[in-house]
Tab-separated table of C-alpha atoms in Angstrom:
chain	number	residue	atom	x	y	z
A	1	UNK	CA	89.385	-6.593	68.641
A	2	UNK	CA	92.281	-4.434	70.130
A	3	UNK	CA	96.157	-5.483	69.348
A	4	UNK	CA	97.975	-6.266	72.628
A	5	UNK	CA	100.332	-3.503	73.583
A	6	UNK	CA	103.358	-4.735	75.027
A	7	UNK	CA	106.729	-6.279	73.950
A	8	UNK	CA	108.595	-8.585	74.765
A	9	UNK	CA	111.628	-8.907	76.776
A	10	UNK	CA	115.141	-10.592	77.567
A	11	UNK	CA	115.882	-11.810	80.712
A	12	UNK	CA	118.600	-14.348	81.921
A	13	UNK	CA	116.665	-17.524	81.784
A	14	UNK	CA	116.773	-19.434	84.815
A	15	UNK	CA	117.159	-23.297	83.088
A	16	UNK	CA	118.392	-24.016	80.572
A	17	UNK	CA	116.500	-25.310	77.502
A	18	UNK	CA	117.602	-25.870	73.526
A	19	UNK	CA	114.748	-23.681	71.549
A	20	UNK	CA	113.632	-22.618	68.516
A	21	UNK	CA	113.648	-19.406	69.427
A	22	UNK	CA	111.342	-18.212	71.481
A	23	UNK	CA	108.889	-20.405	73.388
A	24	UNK	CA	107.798	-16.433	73.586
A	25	UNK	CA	106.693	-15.473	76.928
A	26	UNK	CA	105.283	-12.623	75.616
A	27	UNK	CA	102.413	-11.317	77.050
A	28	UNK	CA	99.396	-9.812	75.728
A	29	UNK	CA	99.401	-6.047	77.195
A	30	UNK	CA	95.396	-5.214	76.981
A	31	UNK	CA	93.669	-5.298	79.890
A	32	UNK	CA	90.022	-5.764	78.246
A	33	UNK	CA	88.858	-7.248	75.427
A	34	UNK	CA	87.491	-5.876	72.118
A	35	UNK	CA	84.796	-7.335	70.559
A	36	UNK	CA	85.640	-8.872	66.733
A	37	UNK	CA	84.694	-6.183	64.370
A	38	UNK	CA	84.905	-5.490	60.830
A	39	UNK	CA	86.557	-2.175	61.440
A	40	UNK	CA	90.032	-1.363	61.775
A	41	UNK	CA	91.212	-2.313	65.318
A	42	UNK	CA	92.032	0.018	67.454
A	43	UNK	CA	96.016	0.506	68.062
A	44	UNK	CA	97.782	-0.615	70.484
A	45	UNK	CA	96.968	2.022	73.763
A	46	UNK	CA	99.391	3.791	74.710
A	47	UNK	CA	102.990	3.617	74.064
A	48	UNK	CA	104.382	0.082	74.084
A	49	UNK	CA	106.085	-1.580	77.096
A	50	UNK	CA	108.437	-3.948	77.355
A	51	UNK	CA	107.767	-6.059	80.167
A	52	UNK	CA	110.588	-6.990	82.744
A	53	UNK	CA	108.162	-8.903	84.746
A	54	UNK	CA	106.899	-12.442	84.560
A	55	UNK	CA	108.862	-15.823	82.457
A	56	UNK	CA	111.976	-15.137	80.969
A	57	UNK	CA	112.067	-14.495	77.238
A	58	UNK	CA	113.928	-16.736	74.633
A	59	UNK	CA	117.136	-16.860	74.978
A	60	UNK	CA	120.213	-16.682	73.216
A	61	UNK	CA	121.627	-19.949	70.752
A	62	UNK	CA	123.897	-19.995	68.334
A	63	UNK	CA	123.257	-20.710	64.548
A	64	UNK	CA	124.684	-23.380	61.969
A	65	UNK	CA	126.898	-26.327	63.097
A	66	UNK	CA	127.411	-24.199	66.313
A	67	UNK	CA	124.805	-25.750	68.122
A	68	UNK	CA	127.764	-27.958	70.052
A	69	UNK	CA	126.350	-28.009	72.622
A	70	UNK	CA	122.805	-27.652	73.202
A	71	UNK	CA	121.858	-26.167	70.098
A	72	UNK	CA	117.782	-21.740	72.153
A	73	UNK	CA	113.692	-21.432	73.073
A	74	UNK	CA	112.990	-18.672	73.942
A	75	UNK	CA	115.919	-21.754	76.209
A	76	UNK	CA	118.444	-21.056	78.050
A	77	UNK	CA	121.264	-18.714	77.019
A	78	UNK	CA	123.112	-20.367	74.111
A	79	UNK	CA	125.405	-23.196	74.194
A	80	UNK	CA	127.995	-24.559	71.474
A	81	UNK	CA	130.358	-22.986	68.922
A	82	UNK	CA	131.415	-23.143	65.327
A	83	UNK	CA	135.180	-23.578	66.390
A	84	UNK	CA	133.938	-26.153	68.762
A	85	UNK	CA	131.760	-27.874	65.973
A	86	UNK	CA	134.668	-27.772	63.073
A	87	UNK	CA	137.624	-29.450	66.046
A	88	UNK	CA	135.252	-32.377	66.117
A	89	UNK	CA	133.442	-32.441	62.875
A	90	UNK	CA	130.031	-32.303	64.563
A	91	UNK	CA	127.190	-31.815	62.576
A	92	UNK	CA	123.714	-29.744	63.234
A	93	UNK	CA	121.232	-31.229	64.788
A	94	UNK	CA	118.964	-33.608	63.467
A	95	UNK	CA	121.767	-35.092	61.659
A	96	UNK	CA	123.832	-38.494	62.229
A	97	UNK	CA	126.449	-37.824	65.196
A	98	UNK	CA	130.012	-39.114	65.685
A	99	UNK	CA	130.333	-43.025	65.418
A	100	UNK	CA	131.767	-45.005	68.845
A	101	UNK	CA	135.297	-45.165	67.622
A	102	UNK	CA	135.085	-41.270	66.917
A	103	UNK	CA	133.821	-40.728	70.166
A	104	UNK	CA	136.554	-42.961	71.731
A	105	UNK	CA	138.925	-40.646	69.529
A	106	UNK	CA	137.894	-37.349	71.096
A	107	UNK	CA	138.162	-39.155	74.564
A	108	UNK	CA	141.714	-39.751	74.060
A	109	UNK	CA	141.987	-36.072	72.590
A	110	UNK	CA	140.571	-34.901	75.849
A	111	UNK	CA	142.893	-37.053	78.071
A	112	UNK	CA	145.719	-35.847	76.278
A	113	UNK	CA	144.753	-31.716	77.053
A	114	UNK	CA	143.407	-30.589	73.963
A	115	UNK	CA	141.224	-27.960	74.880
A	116	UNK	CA	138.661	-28.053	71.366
A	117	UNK	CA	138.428	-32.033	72.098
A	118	UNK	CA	137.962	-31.061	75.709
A	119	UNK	CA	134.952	-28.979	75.051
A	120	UNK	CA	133.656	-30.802	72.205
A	121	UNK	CA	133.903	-33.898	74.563
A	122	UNK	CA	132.015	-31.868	77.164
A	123	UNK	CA	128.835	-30.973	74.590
A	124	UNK	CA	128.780	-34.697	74.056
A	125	UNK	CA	127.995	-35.023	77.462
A	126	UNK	CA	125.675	-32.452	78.306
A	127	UNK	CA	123.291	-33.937	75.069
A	128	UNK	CA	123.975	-37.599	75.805
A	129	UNK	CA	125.259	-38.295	72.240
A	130	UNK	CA	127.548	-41.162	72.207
A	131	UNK	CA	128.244	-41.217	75.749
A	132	UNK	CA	125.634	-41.390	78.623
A	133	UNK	CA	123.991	-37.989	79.299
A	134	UNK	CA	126.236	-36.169	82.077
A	135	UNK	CA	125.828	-32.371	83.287
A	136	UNK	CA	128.193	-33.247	86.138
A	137	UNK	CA	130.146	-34.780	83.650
A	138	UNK	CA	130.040	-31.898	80.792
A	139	UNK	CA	130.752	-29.262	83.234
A	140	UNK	CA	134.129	-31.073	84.296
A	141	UNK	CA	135.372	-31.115	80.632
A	142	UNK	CA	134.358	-27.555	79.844
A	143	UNK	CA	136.221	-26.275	82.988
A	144	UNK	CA	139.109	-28.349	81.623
A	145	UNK	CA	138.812	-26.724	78.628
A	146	UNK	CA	137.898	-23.089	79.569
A	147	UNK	CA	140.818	-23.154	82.027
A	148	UNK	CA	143.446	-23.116	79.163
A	149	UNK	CA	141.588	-19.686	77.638
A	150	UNK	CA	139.238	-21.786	75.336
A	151	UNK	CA	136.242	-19.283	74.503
A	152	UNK	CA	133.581	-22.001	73.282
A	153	UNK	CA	134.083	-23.848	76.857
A	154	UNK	CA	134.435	-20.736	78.832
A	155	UNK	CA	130.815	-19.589	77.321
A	156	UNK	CA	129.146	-22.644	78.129
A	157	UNK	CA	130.662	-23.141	81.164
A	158	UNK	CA	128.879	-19.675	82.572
A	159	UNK	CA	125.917	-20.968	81.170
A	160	UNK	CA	125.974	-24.263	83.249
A	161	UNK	CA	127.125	-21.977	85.977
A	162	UNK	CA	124.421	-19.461	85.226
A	163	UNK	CA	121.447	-22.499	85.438
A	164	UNK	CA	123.086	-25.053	87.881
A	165	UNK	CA	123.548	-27.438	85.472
A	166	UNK	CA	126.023	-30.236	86.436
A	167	UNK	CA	127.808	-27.693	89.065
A	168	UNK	CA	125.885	-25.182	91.433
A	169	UNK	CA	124.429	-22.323	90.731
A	170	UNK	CA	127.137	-19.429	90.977
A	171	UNK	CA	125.938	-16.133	89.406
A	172	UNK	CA	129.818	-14.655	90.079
A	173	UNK	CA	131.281	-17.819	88.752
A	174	UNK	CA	128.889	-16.891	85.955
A	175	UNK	CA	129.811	-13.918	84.731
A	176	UNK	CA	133.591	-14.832	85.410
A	177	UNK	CA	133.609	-17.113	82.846
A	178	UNK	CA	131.273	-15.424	80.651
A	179	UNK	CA	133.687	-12.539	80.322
A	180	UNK	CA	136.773	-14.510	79.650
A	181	UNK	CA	134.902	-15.735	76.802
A	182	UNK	CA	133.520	-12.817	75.895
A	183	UNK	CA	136.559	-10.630	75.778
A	184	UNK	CA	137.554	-13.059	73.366
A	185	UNK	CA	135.124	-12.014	71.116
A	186	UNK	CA	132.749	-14.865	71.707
A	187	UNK	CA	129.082	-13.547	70.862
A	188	UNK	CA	127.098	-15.303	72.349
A	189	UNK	CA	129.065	-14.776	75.812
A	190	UNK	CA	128.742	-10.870	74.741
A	191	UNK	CA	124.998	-11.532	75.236
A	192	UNK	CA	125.043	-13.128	78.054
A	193	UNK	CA	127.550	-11.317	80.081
A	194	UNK	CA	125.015	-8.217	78.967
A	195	UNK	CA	121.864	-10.134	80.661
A	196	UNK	CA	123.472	-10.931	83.745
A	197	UNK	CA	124.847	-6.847	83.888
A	198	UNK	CA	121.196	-6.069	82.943
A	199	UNK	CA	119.448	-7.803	85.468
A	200	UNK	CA	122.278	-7.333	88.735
A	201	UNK	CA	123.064	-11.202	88.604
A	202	UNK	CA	126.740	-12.382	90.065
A	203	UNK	CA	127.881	-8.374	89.383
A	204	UNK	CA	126.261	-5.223	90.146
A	205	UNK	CA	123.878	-3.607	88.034
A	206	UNK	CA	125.114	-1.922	85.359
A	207	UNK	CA	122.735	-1.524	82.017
A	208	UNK	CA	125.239	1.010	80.545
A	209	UNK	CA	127.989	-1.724	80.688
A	210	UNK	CA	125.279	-4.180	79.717
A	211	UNK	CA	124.449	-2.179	76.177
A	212	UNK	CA	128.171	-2.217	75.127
A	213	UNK	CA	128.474	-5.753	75.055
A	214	UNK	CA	125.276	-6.172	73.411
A	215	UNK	CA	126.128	-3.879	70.982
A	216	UNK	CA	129.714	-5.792	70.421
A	217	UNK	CA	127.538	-9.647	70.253
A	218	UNK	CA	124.829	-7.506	67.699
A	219	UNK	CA	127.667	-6.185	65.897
A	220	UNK	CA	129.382	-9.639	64.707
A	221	UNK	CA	125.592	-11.125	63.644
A	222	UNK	CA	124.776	-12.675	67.680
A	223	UNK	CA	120.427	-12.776	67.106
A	224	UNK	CA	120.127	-12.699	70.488
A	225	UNK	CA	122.176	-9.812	70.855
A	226	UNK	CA	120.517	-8.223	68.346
A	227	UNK	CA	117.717	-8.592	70.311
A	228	UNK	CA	118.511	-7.616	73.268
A	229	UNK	CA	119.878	-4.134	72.176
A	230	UNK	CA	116.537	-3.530	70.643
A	231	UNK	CA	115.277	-3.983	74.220
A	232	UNK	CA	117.615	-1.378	75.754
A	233	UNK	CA	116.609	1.020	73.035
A	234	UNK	CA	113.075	-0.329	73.279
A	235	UNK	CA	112.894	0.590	76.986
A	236	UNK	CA	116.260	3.382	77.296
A	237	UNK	CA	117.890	1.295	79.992
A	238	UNK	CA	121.491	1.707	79.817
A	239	UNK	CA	120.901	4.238	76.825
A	240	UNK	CA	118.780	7.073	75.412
A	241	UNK	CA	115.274	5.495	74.083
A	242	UNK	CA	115.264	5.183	70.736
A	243	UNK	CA	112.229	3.040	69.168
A	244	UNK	CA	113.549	3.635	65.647
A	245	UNK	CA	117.306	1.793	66.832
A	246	UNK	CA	114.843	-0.838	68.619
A	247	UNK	CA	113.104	-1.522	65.516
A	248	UNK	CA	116.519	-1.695	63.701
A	249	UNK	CA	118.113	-4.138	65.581
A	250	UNK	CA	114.800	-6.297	65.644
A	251	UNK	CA	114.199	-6.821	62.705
A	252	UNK	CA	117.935	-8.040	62.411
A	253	UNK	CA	117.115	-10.675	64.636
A	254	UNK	CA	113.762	-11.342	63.480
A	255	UNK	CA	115.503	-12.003	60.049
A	256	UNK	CA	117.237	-14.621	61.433
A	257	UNK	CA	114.490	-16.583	63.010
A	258	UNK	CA	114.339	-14.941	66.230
A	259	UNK	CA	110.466	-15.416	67.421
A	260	UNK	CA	110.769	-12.744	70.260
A	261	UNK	CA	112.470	-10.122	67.685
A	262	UNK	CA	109.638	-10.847	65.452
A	263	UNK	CA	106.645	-10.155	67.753
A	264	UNK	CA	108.246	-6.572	69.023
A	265	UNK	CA	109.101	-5.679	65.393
A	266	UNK	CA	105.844	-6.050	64.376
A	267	UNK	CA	104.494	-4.524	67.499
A	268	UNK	CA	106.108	-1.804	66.652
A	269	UNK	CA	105.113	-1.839	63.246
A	270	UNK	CA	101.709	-2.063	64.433
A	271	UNK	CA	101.706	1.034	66.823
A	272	UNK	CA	103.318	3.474	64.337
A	273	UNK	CA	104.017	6.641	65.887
A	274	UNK	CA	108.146	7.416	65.973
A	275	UNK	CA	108.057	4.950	63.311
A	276	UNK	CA	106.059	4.538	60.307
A	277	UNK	CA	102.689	2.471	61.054
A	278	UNK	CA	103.067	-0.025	58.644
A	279	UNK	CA	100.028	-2.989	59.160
A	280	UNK	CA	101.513	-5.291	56.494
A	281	UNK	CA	104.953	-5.152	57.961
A	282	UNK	CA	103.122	-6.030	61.252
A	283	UNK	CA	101.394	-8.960	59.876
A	284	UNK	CA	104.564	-10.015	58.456
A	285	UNK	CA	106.281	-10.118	61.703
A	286	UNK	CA	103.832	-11.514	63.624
A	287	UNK	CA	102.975	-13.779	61.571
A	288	UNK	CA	106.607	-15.294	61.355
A	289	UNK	CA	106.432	-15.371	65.353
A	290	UNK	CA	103.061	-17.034	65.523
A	291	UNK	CA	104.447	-19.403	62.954
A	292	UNK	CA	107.152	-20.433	65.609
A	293	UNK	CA	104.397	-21.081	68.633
A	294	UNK	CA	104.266	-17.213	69.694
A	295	UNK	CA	100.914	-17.281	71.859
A	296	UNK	CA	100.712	-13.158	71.424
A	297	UNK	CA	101.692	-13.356	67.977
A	298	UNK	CA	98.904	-15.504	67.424
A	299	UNK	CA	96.588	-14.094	69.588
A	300	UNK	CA	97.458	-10.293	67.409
A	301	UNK	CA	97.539	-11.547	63.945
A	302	UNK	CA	94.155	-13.584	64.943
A	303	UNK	CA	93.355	-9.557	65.390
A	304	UNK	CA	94.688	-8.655	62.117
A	305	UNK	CA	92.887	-10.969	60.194
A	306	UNK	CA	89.555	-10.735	61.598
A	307	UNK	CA	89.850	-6.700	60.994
A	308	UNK	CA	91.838	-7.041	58.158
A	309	UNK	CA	94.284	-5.096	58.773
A	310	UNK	CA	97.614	-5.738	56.847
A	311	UNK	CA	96.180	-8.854	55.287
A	312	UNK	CA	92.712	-9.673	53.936
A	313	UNK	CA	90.097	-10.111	56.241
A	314	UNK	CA	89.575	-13.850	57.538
A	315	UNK	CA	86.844	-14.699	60.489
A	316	UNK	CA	88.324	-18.230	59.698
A	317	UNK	CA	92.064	-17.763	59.977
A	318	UNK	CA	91.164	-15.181	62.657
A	319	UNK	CA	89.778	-18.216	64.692
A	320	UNK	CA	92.600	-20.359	63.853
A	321	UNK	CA	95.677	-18.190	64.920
A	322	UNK	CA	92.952	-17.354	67.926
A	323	UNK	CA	92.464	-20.703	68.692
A	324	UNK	CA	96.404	-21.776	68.964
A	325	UNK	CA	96.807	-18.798	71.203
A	326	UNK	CA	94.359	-19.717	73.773
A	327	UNK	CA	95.068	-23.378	73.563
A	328	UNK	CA	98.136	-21.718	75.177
A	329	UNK	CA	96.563	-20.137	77.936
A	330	UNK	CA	96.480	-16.052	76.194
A	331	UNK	CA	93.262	-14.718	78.070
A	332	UNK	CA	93.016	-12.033	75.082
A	333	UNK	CA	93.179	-15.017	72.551
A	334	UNK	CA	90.529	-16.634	75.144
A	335	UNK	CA	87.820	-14.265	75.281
A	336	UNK	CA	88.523	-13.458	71.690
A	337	UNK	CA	87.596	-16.555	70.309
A	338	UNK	CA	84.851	-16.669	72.804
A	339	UNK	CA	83.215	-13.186	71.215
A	340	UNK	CA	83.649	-15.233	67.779
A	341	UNK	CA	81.885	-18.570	69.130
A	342	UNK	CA	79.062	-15.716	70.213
A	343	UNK	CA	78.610	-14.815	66.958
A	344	UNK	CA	79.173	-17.828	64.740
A	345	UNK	CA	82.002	-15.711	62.694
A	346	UNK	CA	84.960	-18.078	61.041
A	347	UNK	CA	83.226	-21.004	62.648
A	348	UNK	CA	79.815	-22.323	64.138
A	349	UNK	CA	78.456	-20.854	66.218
A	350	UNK	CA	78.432	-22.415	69.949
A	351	UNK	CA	77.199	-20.448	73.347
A	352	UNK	CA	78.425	-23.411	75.312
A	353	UNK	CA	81.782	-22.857	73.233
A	354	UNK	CA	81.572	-19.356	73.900
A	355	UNK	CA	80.869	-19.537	77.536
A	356	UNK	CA	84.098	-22.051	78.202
A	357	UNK	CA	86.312	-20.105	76.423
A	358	UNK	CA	85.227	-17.162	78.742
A	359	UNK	CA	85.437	-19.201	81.787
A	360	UNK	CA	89.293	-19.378	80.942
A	361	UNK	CA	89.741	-15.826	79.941
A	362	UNK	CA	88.005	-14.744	83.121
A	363	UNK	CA	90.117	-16.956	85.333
A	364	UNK	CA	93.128	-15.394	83.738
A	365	UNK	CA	91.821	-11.547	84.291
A	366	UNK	CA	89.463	-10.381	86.520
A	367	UNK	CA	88.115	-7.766	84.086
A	368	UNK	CA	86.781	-9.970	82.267
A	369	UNK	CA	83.967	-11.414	84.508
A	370	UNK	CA	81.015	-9.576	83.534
A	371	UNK	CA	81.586	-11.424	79.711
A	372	UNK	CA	82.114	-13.933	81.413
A	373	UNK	CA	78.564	-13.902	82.438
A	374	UNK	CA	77.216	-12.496	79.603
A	375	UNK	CA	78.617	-15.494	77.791
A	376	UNK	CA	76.637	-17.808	80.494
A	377	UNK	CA	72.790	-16.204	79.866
A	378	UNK	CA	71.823	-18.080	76.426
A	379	UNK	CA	72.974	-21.697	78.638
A	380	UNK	CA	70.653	-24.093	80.762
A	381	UNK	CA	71.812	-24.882	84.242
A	382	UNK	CA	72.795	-28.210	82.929
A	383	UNK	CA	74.943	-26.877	80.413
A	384	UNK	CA	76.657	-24.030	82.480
A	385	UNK	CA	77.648	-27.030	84.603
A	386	UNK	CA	78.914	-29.006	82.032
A	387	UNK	CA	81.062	-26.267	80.501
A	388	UNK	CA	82.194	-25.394	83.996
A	389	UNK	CA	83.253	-28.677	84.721
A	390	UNK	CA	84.896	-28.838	81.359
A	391	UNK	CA	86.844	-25.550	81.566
A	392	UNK	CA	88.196	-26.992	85.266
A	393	UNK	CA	89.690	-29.627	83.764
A	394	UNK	CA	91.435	-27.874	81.252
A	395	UNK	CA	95.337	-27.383	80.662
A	396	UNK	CA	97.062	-24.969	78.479
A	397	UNK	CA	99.016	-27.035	75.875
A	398	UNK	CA	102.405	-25.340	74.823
A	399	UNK	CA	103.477	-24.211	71.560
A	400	UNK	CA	104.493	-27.756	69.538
């Protein structure tokens, strides 16, 4: 089995969504398919690339009670603020929220200009806590709010303007209001004003400009940040490539939970070459990714553990972490797990098992027909039939 070669990479999302980081759109870089062996894997071919194309990665969110807001995913970029969270006593999520006559409170807060109720009123709004659910409605109150220089409101009021949520979609507007905020030393605006230099949206493109303010949001502890420097160094847009920097500054997100930081740090672990190869650091990393619903995470350390490489050798939890991956839709993970129902290694064996999982793979990448065929030989008519009929009706299921 062959390691997929390419990382991951930020993007300004284009809706907004609360994540655990990183509903990773990752995507598997190998073209073709290695068959499961009990020799080392081969590494990842090539240099690694960090793809620009394709879903937006996870975005930015803030940590502790700062999840005001919306609370990431691989989501939008970031919403809510520990300033905003301590005006209004708000708790993290999960927890109990404010009680009616608290709410009421804040509302008269609001009314009477005070820009921390005004924002906090606003997050109430865009989650529907205590009031009915209201983009239209948050955006109001953060523009209230972000209008007398508040940073928290001013952040998440380029966000809503970023994603057209509860105003239209104004790129300019954006990046307006995400540089108020983030001149204030807001992190998570840092990012985000970085993303939209990055990618040309609502300002020209500037990546230079775009790696100082992700260095500033890194800096002060931003995960998201942190992650998106390691891009820039990842890929030397905006500054001189540097994979050992990249590593650095992913692994400083991936240590805070960050499931897109994980999968390139141990990609990069995994490839060696400027950096030390290091196959238990890899399977570290990746694991902690595929932990958090990474389909290439899973889809590699299946890889890992059915060639044992930086953890003992497993044909079962090599079809497991497999299995989750192409449940996802990963073609590698796919035809993969279709070699292993071939063979009957880490679970029974099953040609018609085989053959559907192939069927998938193949629709996915065209390279992959003539296994796809291969995988069809050992069937009756009947039963290619059946598994074709089977594999049309299938959906990929996303990451719980």
């Amino acid at each position: 089995m062959l390691l997929a070669a390419a990382l991951s990479c930020m993007a300004v999302p284009a809706s907004a969504k609360p994540q655990p980081p990183a509903k990773n759109t990752a995507k598997s870089g190998a073209k073709a398919p290695a068959k499961p062996a009990a020799k080392a894997a081969a590494r990842p071919a090539g240099k690694a690339a960090v793809k620009t194309g394709g879903k937006s990665a996870p975005s930015p969110t803030r940590n502790a009670a700062a999840r005001a807001a919306a609370g990431v995913a691989a989501g939008a970029v970031a919403a809510g603020t520990a300033a905003a969270a301590a005006a209004v006593g708000h708790v993290p999520k999960g927890e109990p929220g404010l009680s009616a006559a608290e709410v009421a409170a804040l509302h008269q807060h609001a009314e009477q200009g005070e820009a921390s109720a005004q924002y906090a009123l606003g997050s109430l709004y865009k989650r529907g806590q205590g009031v009915a659910l209201s983009a239209e409605t948050a955006a109001q109150w953060y523009e209230k709010s972000a209008q007398q220089g508040y940073a928290p409101a001013q952040s998440d009021l380029g966000l809503m303007y970023a994603n057209g949520r509860g105003v239209a979609r104004d790129d300019a507007q954006a990046v307006q209001w995400y540089r108020k905020a983030a001149e204030q030393g807001d992190a998570v605006a840092q990012n985000n004003l970085g993303l939209m230099l990055a990618e040309g949206r609502g300002a020209a493109k500037d990546p230079a400009q775009a790696v100082q303010w992700f260095q500033r949001s890194a800096e002060q502890g931003e995960a998201a940040g942190q992650y998106s420097l390691g891009v820039m160094y990842a890929t030397g847009r905006g500054v001189a490539e540097d994979v050992a920097q990249a590593l650095r500054w992913f692994v400083a997100a991936a240590g805070q939970g960050h499931a897109d930081a994980q999968f390139n740090a141990g990609m990069l672990y995994a490839e060696g070459g400027v950096v030390d190869r290091d196959m238990a650091q890899a399977a570290h990393w990746l694991e902690k990714a595929a932990e958090q619903g990474n389909a290439a995470a899973q889809s590699n350390l299946g890889v890992l553990y059915a060639n044992g490489q930086g953890v003992p050798a497993s044909d079962e939890k090599a079809a497991r972490w497999l299995e989750r991956a192409a449940q996802q839709g990963d073609a590698l993970a796919q035809s993969n797990l279709a070699s292993l129902y071939a063979s009957g290694k880490g679970v029974e064996r099953s040609p018609s098992q085989a053959y559907f999982w192939m069927l998938l793979a193949a629709g996915r990448d065209s390279s992959l027909t003539a296994k796809r065929d291969s995988m069809a030989q050992p069937l009756s008519a009947a039963e290619r039939a059946r598994t074709e009929r089977q594999a049309a009706a299938w959906k990929a299921k996303p990451a719980p």
